[in-house]
Amino acid sequence: MQVNWFKYAAPANFFPLAGKIYPWFYVFAALLAVAGMYIGFFVAPTDFQQGEAYRIIFIHVPAAWMSMFLYLVMAFYASLGFIFNTRLSSMMARAIAPTGAMFTFLALWTGSMWGRPMWGAYWVWDARLTSELILFFLYIGFMALQAAIDDPRRGDKAGGVLALVGAINVPIIYFSVKWWNTLHQGSSINLTRAPSMASIMLWGMLLMALSFWMYSIAVILSRVQCVIAERERRAAWLQHIEPHTT
Amino acid sequence: MHWNSLEAFFAMGGYAFFVWSSLGVTLIAMVLEIWILQSQRKQLKLPRSTVSQDHGNV
């Protein structure tokens, strides 16, 4: 049997699929968030060094992970748009950017809320914080660049270049705590050794990360429908979609 | 259950402002994003987001 890998690369095929599945990801996100927050705020014990302030971790780390991960996904779609010249890839990159920017902002915000009581400062120009701030500007720059170019296909190309060049920043963020002497602590979770935190805390964090993941999928699929509808509104296939009144 | 009282829970061991503002801003950001997205969908006359079977069918 021959599989048509590009079937869902056509906006006309992807649009109904996205519409059908995205509400479910909101449901998954909410369920996982309830479980994660319950563990994080009711089950996990007080940290012996940081007291209750450490509970910010249940938002801070998942948000920071998503901010980096979404950028990589965005750059991946941008590169697909270059290689296969598929419209949908560039539309996905467009749909990811605002959510990525939001998670970057949340990572910075919760980080400063954690930094003030622990380090005595809301902000320091340390390598981890600075590179994360650059990530935020990359997202904003990507969105601004695409919004500034009227021809959507040219905007896709220009934004794609920015997304790909900016991807170099992600490993810099990730390894910044190793390469430089940062105030920011090293990673608690590592691929090569056991996590340096209590397993119940780890579970809370992983559940929240999964929840943010599901949230991102829901929001991005919903937004890519908007992008498709806007860009292809004159296409014949879209005329058949009736506005639901249910 | 980890907390002795409701007050202790809200006080967060003296870190209430930092913990709750982290949580609050995160919640606001997400609600805002969904709200903006829903109004965008409305403007484009896209189907509303409800979990149902006949959703988004062309």
PDB file of C-alpha atoms in Angstrom:
ATOM      1  CA  MET A   1       0.000   0.000   0.000  1.00  0.00           C
ATOM      2  CA  GLN A   2       1.262   3.377  -0.861  1.00  0.00           C
ATOM      3  CA  VAL A   3       1.083   6.007   1.811  1.00  0.00           C
ATOM      4  CA  ASN A   4       0.612   9.564   0.693  1.00  0.00           C
ATOM      5  CA  TRP A   5       2.796  11.412   3.178  1.00  0.00           C
ATOM      6  CA  PHE A   6       1.741  14.727   1.812  1.00  0.00           C
ATOM      7  CA  LYS A   7      -1.994  14.242   2.153  1.00  0.00           C
ATOM      8  CA  TYR A   8      -2.252  16.403   5.258  1.00  0.00           C
ATOM      9  CA  ALA A   9       0.263  18.868   3.897  1.00  0.00           C
ATOM     10  CA  ALA A  10      -2.612  20.291   1.872  1.00  0.00           C
ATOM     11  CA  PRO A  11      -4.445  22.953   3.891  1.00  0.00           C
ATOM     12  CA  ALA A  12      -7.754  21.681   2.471  1.00  0.00           C
ATOM     13  CA  ASN A  13      -7.155  18.272   4.059  1.00  0.00           C
ATOM     14  CA  PHE A  14      -5.552  19.473   7.244  1.00  0.00           C
ATOM     15  CA  PHE A  15      -8.169  22.081   8.082  1.00  0.00           C
ATOM     16  CA  PRO A  16     -11.028  19.696   8.994  1.00  0.00           C
ATOM     17  CA  LEU A  17      -8.630  17.355  10.818  1.00  0.00           C
ATOM     18  CA  ALA A  18      -7.325  20.220  12.964  1.00  0.00           C
ATOM     19  CA  GLY A  19     -10.865  21.364  13.718  1.00  0.00           C
ATOM     20  CA  LYS A  20     -11.900  17.905  14.752  1.00  0.00           C
ATOM     21  CA  ILE A  21      -9.069  17.160  17.152  1.00  0.00           C
ATOM     22  CA  TYR A  22      -8.028  20.455  18.730  1.00  0.00           C
ATOM     23  CA  PRO A  23     -10.848  20.749  21.342  1.00  0.00           C
ATOM     24  CA  TRP A  24      -9.780  17.396  22.782  1.00  0.00           C
ATOM     25  CA  PHE A  25      -6.328  18.728  23.542  1.00  0.00           C
ATOM     26  CA  TYR A  26      -7.887  21.444  25.709  1.00  0.00           C
ATOM     27  CA  VAL A  27      -9.569  18.660  27.685  1.00  0.00           C
ATOM     28  CA  PHE A  28      -6.296  16.718  28.063  1.00  0.00           C
ATOM     29  CA  ALA A  29      -4.477  19.903  29.058  1.00  0.00           C
ATOM     30  CA  ALA A  30      -7.032  20.708  31.751  1.00  0.00           C
ATOM     31  CA  LEU A  31      -7.006  17.181  33.204  1.00  0.00           C
ATOM     32  CA  LEU A  32      -3.212  17.048  33.301  1.00  0.00           C
ATOM     33  CA  ALA A  33      -3.037  20.523  34.832  1.00  0.00           C
ATOM     34  CA  VAL A  34      -5.414  19.512  37.628  1.00  0.00           C
ATOM     35  CA  ALA A  35      -3.301  16.438  38.373  1.00  0.00           C
ATOM     36  CA  GLY A  36      -0.020  18.353  38.135  1.00  0.00           C
ATOM     37  CA  MET A  37      -1.200  21.255  40.293  1.00  0.00           C
ATOM     38  CA  TYR A  38      -2.617  18.856  42.862  1.00  0.00           C
ATOM     39  CA  ILE A  39       0.718  17.088  43.191  1.00  0.00           C
ATOM     40  CA  GLY A  40       2.642  20.352  43.057  1.00  0.00           C
ATOM     41  CA  PHE A  41       0.624  22.259  45.624  1.00  0.00           C
ATOM     42  CA  PHE A  42      -0.888  19.606  47.876  1.00  0.00           C
ATOM     43  CA  VAL A  43       1.242  16.488  47.779  1.00  0.00           C
ATOM     44  CA  ALA A  44       4.826  17.645  47.216  1.00  0.00           C
ATOM     45  CA  PRO A  45       6.618  18.481  50.467  1.00  0.00           C
ATOM     46  CA  THR A  46       8.237  21.773  51.391  1.00  0.00           C
ATOM     47  CA  ASP A  47      11.768  22.216  50.071  1.00  0.00           C
ATOM     48  CA  PHE A  48      14.304  22.197  52.881  1.00  0.00           C
ATOM     49  CA  GLN A  49      16.282  25.095  51.423  1.00  0.00           C
ATOM     50  CA  GLN A  50      13.744  27.203  49.564  1.00  0.00           C
ATOM     51  CA  GLY A  51      10.613  26.667  51.619  1.00  0.00           C
ATOM     52  CA  GLU A  52       7.385  27.030  49.665  1.00  0.00           C
ATOM     53  CA  ALA A  53       8.865  29.384  47.062  1.00  0.00           C
ATOM     54  CA  TYR A  54      10.210  26.418  45.139  1.00  0.00           C
ATOM     55  CA  ARG A  55       6.648  25.570  44.056  1.00  0.00           C
ATOM     56  CA  ILE A  56       7.132  28.098  41.258  1.00  0.00           C
ATOM     57  CA  ILE A  57       9.125  25.293  39.627  1.00  0.00           C
ATOM     58  CA  PHE A  58       5.901  23.543  38.603  1.00  0.00           C
ATOM     59  CA  ILE A  59       5.212  26.394  36.197  1.00  0.00           C
ATOM     60  CA  HIS A  60       8.643  27.820  35.549  1.00  0.00           C
ATOM     61  CA  VAL A  61      10.404  24.720  34.239  1.00  0.00           C
ATOM     62  CA  PRO A  62       7.554  23.444  32.007  1.00  0.00           C
ATOM     63  CA  ALA A  63       7.105  26.964  30.569  1.00  0.00           C
ATOM     64  CA  ALA A  64      10.844  27.258  29.890  1.00  0.00           C
ATOM     65  CA  TRP A  65      10.902  23.823  28.246  1.00  0.00           C
ATOM     66  CA  MET A  66       7.965  24.731  26.024  1.00  0.00           C
ATOM     67  CA  SER A  67       9.538  28.052  25.059  1.00  0.00           C
ATOM     68  CA  MET A  68      12.623  26.269  23.707  1.00  0.00           C
ATOM     69  CA  PHE A  69      10.813  23.255  22.308  1.00  0.00           C
ATOM     70  CA  LEU A  70       8.240  25.329  20.423  1.00  0.00           C
ATOM     71  CA  TYR A  71      11.016  27.373  18.873  1.00  0.00           C
ATOM     72  CA  LEU A  72      12.642  24.213  17.551  1.00  0.00           C
ATOM     73  CA  VAL A  73       9.315  23.001  16.172  1.00  0.00           C
ATOM     74  CA  MET A  74       8.761  26.392  14.572  1.00  0.00           C
ATOM     75  CA  ALA A  75      12.215  26.311  12.980  1.00  0.00           C
ATOM     76  CA  PHE A  76      11.562  22.734  11.853  1.00  0.00           C
ATOM     77  CA  TYR A  77       8.353  23.754  10.084  1.00  0.00           C
ATOM     78  CA  ALA A  78      10.122  26.749   8.574  1.00  0.00           C
ATOM     79  CA  SER A  79      12.779  24.434   7.141  1.00  0.00           C
ATOM     80  CA  LEU A  80      10.082  22.099   5.775  1.00  0.00           C
ATOM     81  CA  GLY A  81       8.563  25.125   4.103  1.00  0.00           C
ATOM     82  CA  PHE A  82      11.918  25.760   2.423  1.00  0.00           C
ATOM     83  CA  ILE A  83      12.582  22.180   1.394  1.00  0.00           C
ATOM     84  CA  PHE A  84       9.148  21.119   0.120  1.00  0.00           C
ATOM     85  CA  ASN A  85       7.705  24.562  -0.505  1.00  0.00           C
ATOM     86  CA  THR A  86       4.539  23.482   1.322  1.00  0.00           C
ATOM     87  CA  ARG A  87       2.247  26.313   2.322  1.00  0.00           C
ATOM     88  CA  LEU A  88       1.005  24.546   5.418  1.00  0.00           C
ATOM     89  CA  SER A  89       4.495  24.273   6.956  1.00  0.00           C
ATOM     90  CA  SER A  90       4.898  28.023   6.925  1.00  0.00           C
ATOM     91  CA  MET A  91       1.377  28.445   8.261  1.00  0.00           C
ATOM     92  CA  MET A  92       2.265  26.140  11.163  1.00  0.00           C
ATOM     93  CA  ALA A  93       5.356  28.227  11.894  1.00  0.00           C
ATOM     94  CA  ARG A  94       3.141  31.316  11.990  1.00  0.00           C
ATOM     95  CA  ALA A  95       0.674  29.602  14.292  1.00  0.00           C
ATOM     96  CA  ILE A  96       3.369  28.498  16.737  1.00  0.00           C
ATOM     97  CA  ALA A  97       5.097  31.852  17.233  1.00  0.00           C
ATOM     98  CA  PRO A  98       2.571  33.625  19.519  1.00  0.00           C
ATOM     99  CA  THR A  99       2.293  30.637  21.857  1.00  0.00           C
ATOM    100  CA  GLY A 100       6.067  30.257  21.946  1.00  0.00           C
ATOM    101  CA  ALA A 101       6.399  33.931  22.800  1.00  0.00           C
ATOM    102  CA  MET A 102       3.824  33.532  25.560  1.00  0.00           C
ATOM    103  CA  PHE A 103       5.693  30.637  27.160  1.00  0.00           C
ATOM    104  CA  THR A 104       8.977  32.542  26.892  1.00  0.00           C
ATOM    105  CA  PHE A 105       7.366  35.477  28.658  1.00  0.00           C
ATOM    106  CA  LEU A 106       5.991  33.143  31.345  1.00  0.00           C
ATOM    107  CA  ALA A 107       9.400  31.518  31.839  1.00  0.00           C
ATOM    108  CA  LEU A 108      10.946  34.967  32.301  1.00  0.00           C
ATOM    109  CA  TRP A 109       8.144  36.200  34.547  1.00  0.00           C
ATOM    110  CA  THR A 110       8.018  33.180  36.845  1.00  0.00           C
ATOM    111  CA  GLY A 111      11.821  33.157  36.842  1.00  0.00           C
ATOM    112  CA  SER A 112      11.980  36.702  38.131  1.00  0.00           C
ATOM    113  CA  MET A 113       9.315  35.863  40.726  1.00  0.00           C
ATOM    114  CA  TRP A 114      11.565  33.057  41.858  1.00  0.00           C
ATOM    115  CA  GLY A 115      14.789  35.043  41.593  1.00  0.00           C
ATOM    116  CA  ARG A 116      13.682  37.864  43.896  1.00  0.00           C
ATOM    117  CA  PRO A 117      13.244  35.766  47.056  1.00  0.00           C
ATOM    118  CA  MET A 118      16.143  33.364  46.285  1.00  0.00           C
ATOM    119  CA  TRP A 119      18.799  35.588  44.698  1.00  0.00           C
ATOM    120  CA  GLY A 120      17.590  38.944  45.936  1.00  0.00           C
ATOM    121  CA  ALA A 121      17.039  40.278  42.421  1.00  0.00           C
ATOM    122  CA  TYR A 122      14.219  40.149  39.922  1.00  0.00           C
ATOM    123  CA  TRP A 123      16.701  40.215  37.082  1.00  0.00           C
ATOM    124  CA  VAL A 124      20.426  39.616  36.567  1.00  0.00           C
ATOM    125  CA  TRP A 125      22.314  39.663  33.275  1.00  0.00           C
ATOM    126  CA  ASP A 126      23.342  36.058  33.553  1.00  0.00           C
ATOM    127  CA  ALA A 127      23.838  33.876  30.474  1.00  0.00           C
ATOM    128  CA  ARG A 128      20.706  31.771  30.994  1.00  0.00           C
ATOM    129  CA  LEU A 129      18.414  34.729  31.562  1.00  0.00           C
ATOM    130  CA  THR A 130      19.913  36.817  28.775  1.00  0.00           C
ATOM    131  CA  SER A 131      19.705  34.043  26.174  1.00  0.00           C
ATOM    132  CA  GLU A 132      16.087  33.362  27.172  1.00  0.00           C
ATOM    133  CA  LEU A 133      15.352  37.077  26.733  1.00  0.00           C
ATOM    134  CA  ILE A 134      16.924  36.871  23.262  1.00  0.00           C
ATOM    135  CA  LEU A 135      14.563  33.963  22.528  1.00  0.00           C
ATOM    136  CA  PHE A 136      11.651  36.224  23.419  1.00  0.00           C
ATOM    137  CA  PHE A 137      12.926  38.883  21.008  1.00  0.00           C
ATOM    138  CA  LEU A 138      13.366  36.250  18.298  1.00  0.00           C
ATOM    139  CA  TYR A 139       9.711  35.255  18.593  1.00  0.00           C
ATOM    140  CA  ILE A 140       8.615  38.901  18.560  1.00  0.00           C
ATOM    141  CA  GLY A 141      10.909  39.634  15.611  1.00  0.00           C
ATOM    142  CA  PHE A 142       9.531  36.649  13.706  1.00  0.00           C
ATOM    143  CA  MET A 143       5.952  37.809  14.201  1.00  0.00           C
ATOM    144  CA  ALA A 144       6.769  41.449  13.412  1.00  0.00           C
ATOM    145  CA  LEU A 145       8.657  40.513  10.254  1.00  0.00           C
ATOM    146  CA  GLN A 146       5.827  38.375   8.933  1.00  0.00           C
ATOM    147  CA  ALA A 147       3.242  40.992   9.802  1.00  0.00           C
ATOM    148  CA  ALA A 148       5.263  43.650   7.989  1.00  0.00           C
ATOM    149  CA  ILE A 149       5.394  41.826   4.649  1.00  0.00           C
ATOM    150  CA  ASP A 150       2.169  41.988   2.679  1.00  0.00           C
ATOM    151  CA  ASP A 151       2.837  39.095   0.329  1.00  0.00           C
ATOM    152  CA  PRO A 152       2.261  36.040   2.556  1.00  0.00           C
ATOM    153  CA  ARG A 153       4.619  33.754   0.625  1.00  0.00           C
ATOM    154  CA  ARG A 154       7.447  36.277   0.803  1.00  0.00           C
ATOM    155  CA  GLY A 155       6.665  36.766   4.470  1.00  0.00           C
ATOM    156  CA  ASP A 156       6.943  33.008   4.960  1.00  0.00           C
ATOM    157  CA  LYS A 157      10.399  32.975   3.394  1.00  0.00           C
ATOM    158  CA  ALA A 158      11.692  35.951   5.346  1.00  0.00           C
ATOM    159  CA  GLY A 159      10.309  34.636   8.623  1.00  0.00           C
ATOM    160  CA  GLY A 160      11.697  31.196   7.858  1.00  0.00           C
ATOM    161  CA  VAL A 161      15.224  32.555   7.500  1.00  0.00           C
ATOM    162  CA  LEU A 162      14.911  34.363  10.811  1.00  0.00           C
ATOM    163  CA  ALA A 163      13.497  31.266  12.545  1.00  0.00           C
ATOM    164  CA  LEU A 164      16.307  29.046  11.223  1.00  0.00           C
ATOM    165  CA  VAL A 165      19.135  31.445  12.044  1.00  0.00           C
ATOM    166  CA  GLY A 166      17.667  32.065  15.480  1.00  0.00           C
ATOM    167  CA  ALA A 167      17.552  28.332  16.229  1.00  0.00           C
ATOM    168  CA  ILE A 168      21.239  28.526  17.189  1.00  0.00           C
ATOM    169  CA  ASN A 169      20.066  30.325  20.318  1.00  0.00           C
ATOM    170  CA  VAL A 170      18.217  27.277  21.680  1.00  0.00           C
ATOM    171  CA  PRO A 171      21.310  25.120  22.411  1.00  0.00           C
ATOM    172  CA  ILE A 172      22.943  28.254  23.809  1.00  0.00           C
ATOM    173  CA  ILE A 173      20.084  28.599  26.298  1.00  0.00           C
ATOM    174  CA  TYR A 174      20.187  24.912  27.118  1.00  0.00           C
ATOM    175  CA  PHE A 175      23.923  24.673  27.719  1.00  0.00           C
ATOM    176  CA  SER A 176      24.389  28.187  29.114  1.00  0.00           C
ATOM    177  CA  VAL A 177      24.418  26.880  32.677  1.00  0.00           C
ATOM    178  CA  LYS A 178      27.312  24.579  31.755  1.00  0.00           C
ATOM    179  CA  TRP A 179      29.333  26.832  29.480  1.00  0.00           C
ATOM    180  CA  TRP A 180      29.279  29.876  31.717  1.00  0.00           C
ATOM    181  CA  ASN A 181      29.350  30.493  35.393  1.00  0.00           C
ATOM    182  CA  THR A 182      25.729  31.416  35.858  1.00  0.00           C
ATOM    183  CA  LEU A 183      23.696  32.391  38.875  1.00  0.00           C
ATOM    184  CA  HIS A 184      20.954  30.220  37.431  1.00  0.00           C
ATOM    185  CA  GLN A 185      21.228  26.670  38.711  1.00  0.00           C
ATOM    186  CA  GLY A 186      22.068  23.745  36.480  1.00  0.00           C
ATOM    187  CA  SER A 187      19.406  21.409  35.169  1.00  0.00           C
ATOM    188  CA  SER A 188      17.712  19.114  37.659  1.00  0.00           C
ATOM    189  CA  ILE A 189      16.841  16.642  34.959  1.00  0.00           C
ATOM    190  CA  ASN A 190      19.426  15.192  32.676  1.00  0.00           C
ATOM    191  CA  LEU A 191      19.520  12.540  30.029  1.00  0.00           C
ATOM    192  CA  THR A 192      22.673  10.962  31.355  1.00  0.00           C
ATOM    193  CA  ARG A 193      22.076  10.731  35.097  1.00  0.00           C
ATOM    194  CA  ALA A 194      19.310  10.325  37.627  1.00  0.00           C
ATOM    195  CA  PRO A 195      17.248  13.443  38.385  1.00  0.00           C
ATOM    196  CA  SER A 196      18.535  15.439  41.339  1.00  0.00           C
ATOM    197  CA  MET A 197      15.122  15.995  42.843  1.00  0.00           C
ATOM    198  CA  ALA A 198      12.509  14.093  44.812  1.00  0.00           C
ATOM    199  CA  SER A 199      10.429  11.884  42.560  1.00  0.00           C
ATOM    200  CA  ILE A 200       7.090  13.353  43.674  1.00  0.00           C
ATOM    201  CA  MET A 201       8.303  16.830  42.668  1.00  0.00           C
ATOM    202  CA  LEU A 202       9.504  15.377  39.408  1.00  0.00           C
ATOM    203  CA  TRP A 203       6.065  13.898  38.755  1.00  0.00           C
ATOM    204  CA  GLY A 204       4.349  17.200  39.375  1.00  0.00           C
ATOM    205  CA  MET A 205       6.716  18.891  36.985  1.00  0.00           C
ATOM    206  CA  LEU A 206       6.339  16.273  34.258  1.00  0.00           C
ATOM    207  CA  LEU A 207       2.534  16.371  34.480  1.00  0.00           C
ATOM    208  CA  MET A 208       2.600  20.150  34.148  1.00  0.00           C
ATOM    209  CA  ALA A 209       4.963  19.883  31.204  1.00  0.00           C
ATOM    210  CA  LEU A 210       2.585  17.440  29.520  1.00  0.00           C
ATOM    211  CA  SER A 211      -0.320  19.742  30.253  1.00  0.00           C
ATOM    212  CA  PHE A 212       1.487  22.709  28.663  1.00  0.00           C
ATOM    213  CA  TRP A 213       2.287  20.471  25.745  1.00  0.00           C
ATOM    214  CA  MET A 214      -1.392  19.586  25.219  1.00  0.00           C
ATOM    215  CA  TYR A 215      -2.371  23.229  25.670  1.00  0.00           C
ATOM    216  CA  SER A 216       0.124  24.237  22.980  1.00  0.00           C
ATOM    217  CA  ILE A 217      -1.197  21.645  20.544  1.00  0.00           C
ATOM    218  CA  ALA A 218      -4.785  22.829  21.110  1.00  0.00           C
ATOM    219  CA  VAL A 219      -3.973  26.503  20.704  1.00  0.00           C
ATOM    220  CA  ILE A 220      -1.689  25.993  17.715  1.00  0.00           C
ATOM    221  CA  LEU A 221      -4.159  23.787  15.829  1.00  0.00           C
ATOM    222  CA  SER A 222      -6.906  26.280  16.515  1.00  0.00           C
ATOM    223  CA  ARG A 223      -4.714  29.159  15.352  1.00  0.00           C
ATOM    224  CA  VAL A 224      -3.524  27.382  12.216  1.00  0.00           C
ATOM    225  CA  GLN A 225      -7.184  27.061  11.245  1.00  0.00           C
ATOM    226  CA  CYS A 226      -7.450  30.843  11.528  1.00  0.00           C
ATOM    227  CA  VAL A 227      -4.300  31.309   9.446  1.00  0.00           C
ATOM    228  CA  ILE A 228      -5.590  28.912   6.773  1.00  0.00           C
ATOM    229  CA  ALA A 229      -9.016  30.548   6.708  1.00  0.00           C
ATOM    230  CA  GLU A 230      -7.462  33.967   6.343  1.00  0.00           C
ATOM    231  CA  ARG A 231      -4.984  33.014   3.665  1.00  0.00           C
ATOM    232  CA  GLU A 232      -7.179  30.753   1.574  1.00  0.00           C
ATOM    233  CA  ARG A 233     -10.486  32.513   1.977  1.00  0.00           C
ATOM    234  CA  ARG A 234     -10.915  32.802  -1.756  1.00  0.00           C
ATOM    235  CA  ALA A 235     -10.194  29.124  -2.323  1.00  0.00           C
ATOM    236  CA  ALA A 236     -13.154  27.094  -3.466  1.00  0.00           C
ATOM    237  CA  TRP A 237     -12.875  24.385  -0.811  1.00  0.00           C
ATOM    238  CA  LEU A 238     -13.197  26.846   2.035  1.00  0.00           C
ATOM    239  CA  GLN A 239     -16.496  28.202   0.710  1.00  0.00           C
ATOM    240  CA  HIS A 240     -18.107  24.916   1.663  1.00  0.00           C
ATOM    241  CA  ILE A 241     -17.444  25.311   5.343  1.00  0.00           C
ATOM    242  CA  GLU A 242     -20.557  26.684   6.913  1.00  0.00           C
ATOM    243  CA  PRO A 243     -20.366  28.654  10.094  1.00  0.00           C
ATOM    244  CA  HIS A 244     -21.564  26.343  12.841  1.00  0.00           C
ATOM    245  CA  THR A 245     -24.248  27.625  15.067  1.00  0.00           C
ATOM    246  CA  THR A 246     -24.168  24.844  17.631  1.00  0.00           C
TER     247      THR A 246
ATOM    248  CA  MET B   1      -2.598  16.616  52.549  1.00  0.00           C
ATOM    249  CA  HIS B   2       0.384  18.799  53.113  1.00  0.00           C
ATOM    250  CA  TRP B   3      -1.210  21.935  54.618  1.00  0.00           C
ATOM    251  CA  ASN B   4      -2.453  22.459  58.167  1.00  0.00           C
ATOM    252  CA  SER B   5      -4.912  25.205  57.330  1.00  0.00           C
ATOM    253  CA  LEU B   6      -6.308  27.244  54.476  1.00  0.00           C
ATOM    254  CA  GLU B   7      -4.399  30.297  55.731  1.00  0.00           C
ATOM    255  CA  ALA B   8      -1.148  28.384  55.632  1.00  0.00           C
ATOM    256  CA  PHE B   9      -1.875  27.358  52.083  1.00  0.00           C
ATOM    257  CA  PHE B  10      -2.510  30.915  50.932  1.00  0.00           C
ATOM    258  CA  ALA B  11       0.475  32.260  52.861  1.00  0.00           C
ATOM    259  CA  MET B  12       2.851  29.855  51.057  1.00  0.00           C
ATOM    260  CA  GLY B  13       5.344  30.085  53.897  1.00  0.00           C
ATOM    261  CA  GLY B  14       5.714  33.821  53.407  1.00  0.00           C
ATOM    262  CA  TYR B  15       6.244  33.603  49.657  1.00  0.00           C
ATOM    263  CA  ALA B  16       2.589  34.191  48.770  1.00  0.00           C
ATOM    264  CA  PHE B  17       3.245  37.141  46.455  1.00  0.00           C
ATOM    265  CA  PHE B  18       5.858  35.321  44.396  1.00  0.00           C
ATOM    266  CA  VAL B  19       4.103  31.978  44.143  1.00  0.00           C
ATOM    267  CA  TRP B  20       0.612  33.335  43.473  1.00  0.00           C
ATOM    268  CA  SER B  21       1.732  35.983  41.018  1.00  0.00           C
ATOM    269  CA  SER B  22       3.568  33.294  39.039  1.00  0.00           C
ATOM    270  CA  LEU B  23       0.463  31.149  38.970  1.00  0.00           C
ATOM    271  CA  GLY B  24      -1.897  34.068  38.372  1.00  0.00           C
ATOM    272  CA  VAL B  25       0.006  35.594  35.464  1.00  0.00           C
ATOM    273  CA  THR B  26       0.303  32.163  33.834  1.00  0.00           C
ATOM    274  CA  LEU B  27      -3.442  31.651  34.137  1.00  0.00           C
ATOM    275  CA  ILE B  28      -4.217  35.139  32.835  1.00  0.00           C
ATOM    276  CA  ALA B  29      -1.878  34.683  29.867  1.00  0.00           C
ATOM    277  CA  MET B  30      -3.489  31.395  28.884  1.00  0.00           C
ATOM    278  CA  VAL B  31      -7.069  32.615  29.316  1.00  0.00           C
ATOM    279  CA  LEU B  32      -6.201  35.741  27.326  1.00  0.00           C
ATOM    280  CA  GLU B  33      -4.654  33.718  24.519  1.00  0.00           C
ATOM    281  CA  ILE B  34      -7.681  31.426  24.270  1.00  0.00           C
ATOM    282  CA  TRP B  35     -10.027  34.412  24.418  1.00  0.00           C
ATOM    283  CA  ILE B  36      -8.191  36.247  21.616  1.00  0.00           C
ATOM    284  CA  LEU B  37      -8.170  33.073  19.564  1.00  0.00           C
ATOM    285  CA  GLN B  38     -11.887  32.474  20.075  1.00  0.00           C
ATOM    286  CA  SER B  39     -12.771  36.012  18.997  1.00  0.00           C
ATOM    287  CA  GLN B  40     -10.540  35.540  15.961  1.00  0.00           C
ATOM    288  CA  ARG B  41     -12.396  32.330  15.108  1.00  0.00           C
ATOM    289  CA  LYS B  42     -15.702  34.129  15.517  1.00  0.00           C
ATOM    290  CA  GLN B  43     -14.567  36.880  13.184  1.00  0.00           C
ATOM    291  CA  LEU B  44     -13.531  34.331  10.568  1.00  0.00           C
ATOM    292  CA  LYS B  45     -16.798  32.455  11.130  1.00  0.00           C
ATOM    293  CA  LEU B  46     -14.999  29.270  12.093  1.00  0.00           C
ATOM    294  CA  PRO B  47     -16.775  26.571  14.098  1.00  0.00           C
ATOM    295  CA  ARG B  48     -16.790  27.134  17.840  1.00  0.00           C
ATOM    296  CA  SER B  49     -14.606  24.937  19.963  1.00  0.00           C
ATOM    297  CA  THR B  50     -16.804  22.300  21.459  1.00  0.00           C
ATOM    298  CA  VAL B  51     -15.875  18.706  21.956  1.00  0.00           C
ATOM    299  CA  SER B  52     -18.249  16.948  19.617  1.00  0.00           C
ATOM    300  CA  GLN B  53     -18.215  14.377  16.876  1.00  0.00           C
ATOM    301  CA  ASP B  54     -19.439  16.367  13.894  1.00  0.00           C
ATOM    302  CA  HIS B  55     -16.869  19.034  14.444  1.00  0.00           C
ATOM    303  CA  GLY B  56     -15.120  20.755  11.579  1.00  0.00           C
ATOM    304  CA  ASN B  57     -16.473  18.441   8.945  1.00  0.00           C
ATOM    305  CA  VAL B  58     -16.423  19.793   5.460  1.00  0.00           C
TER     306      VAL B  58
END
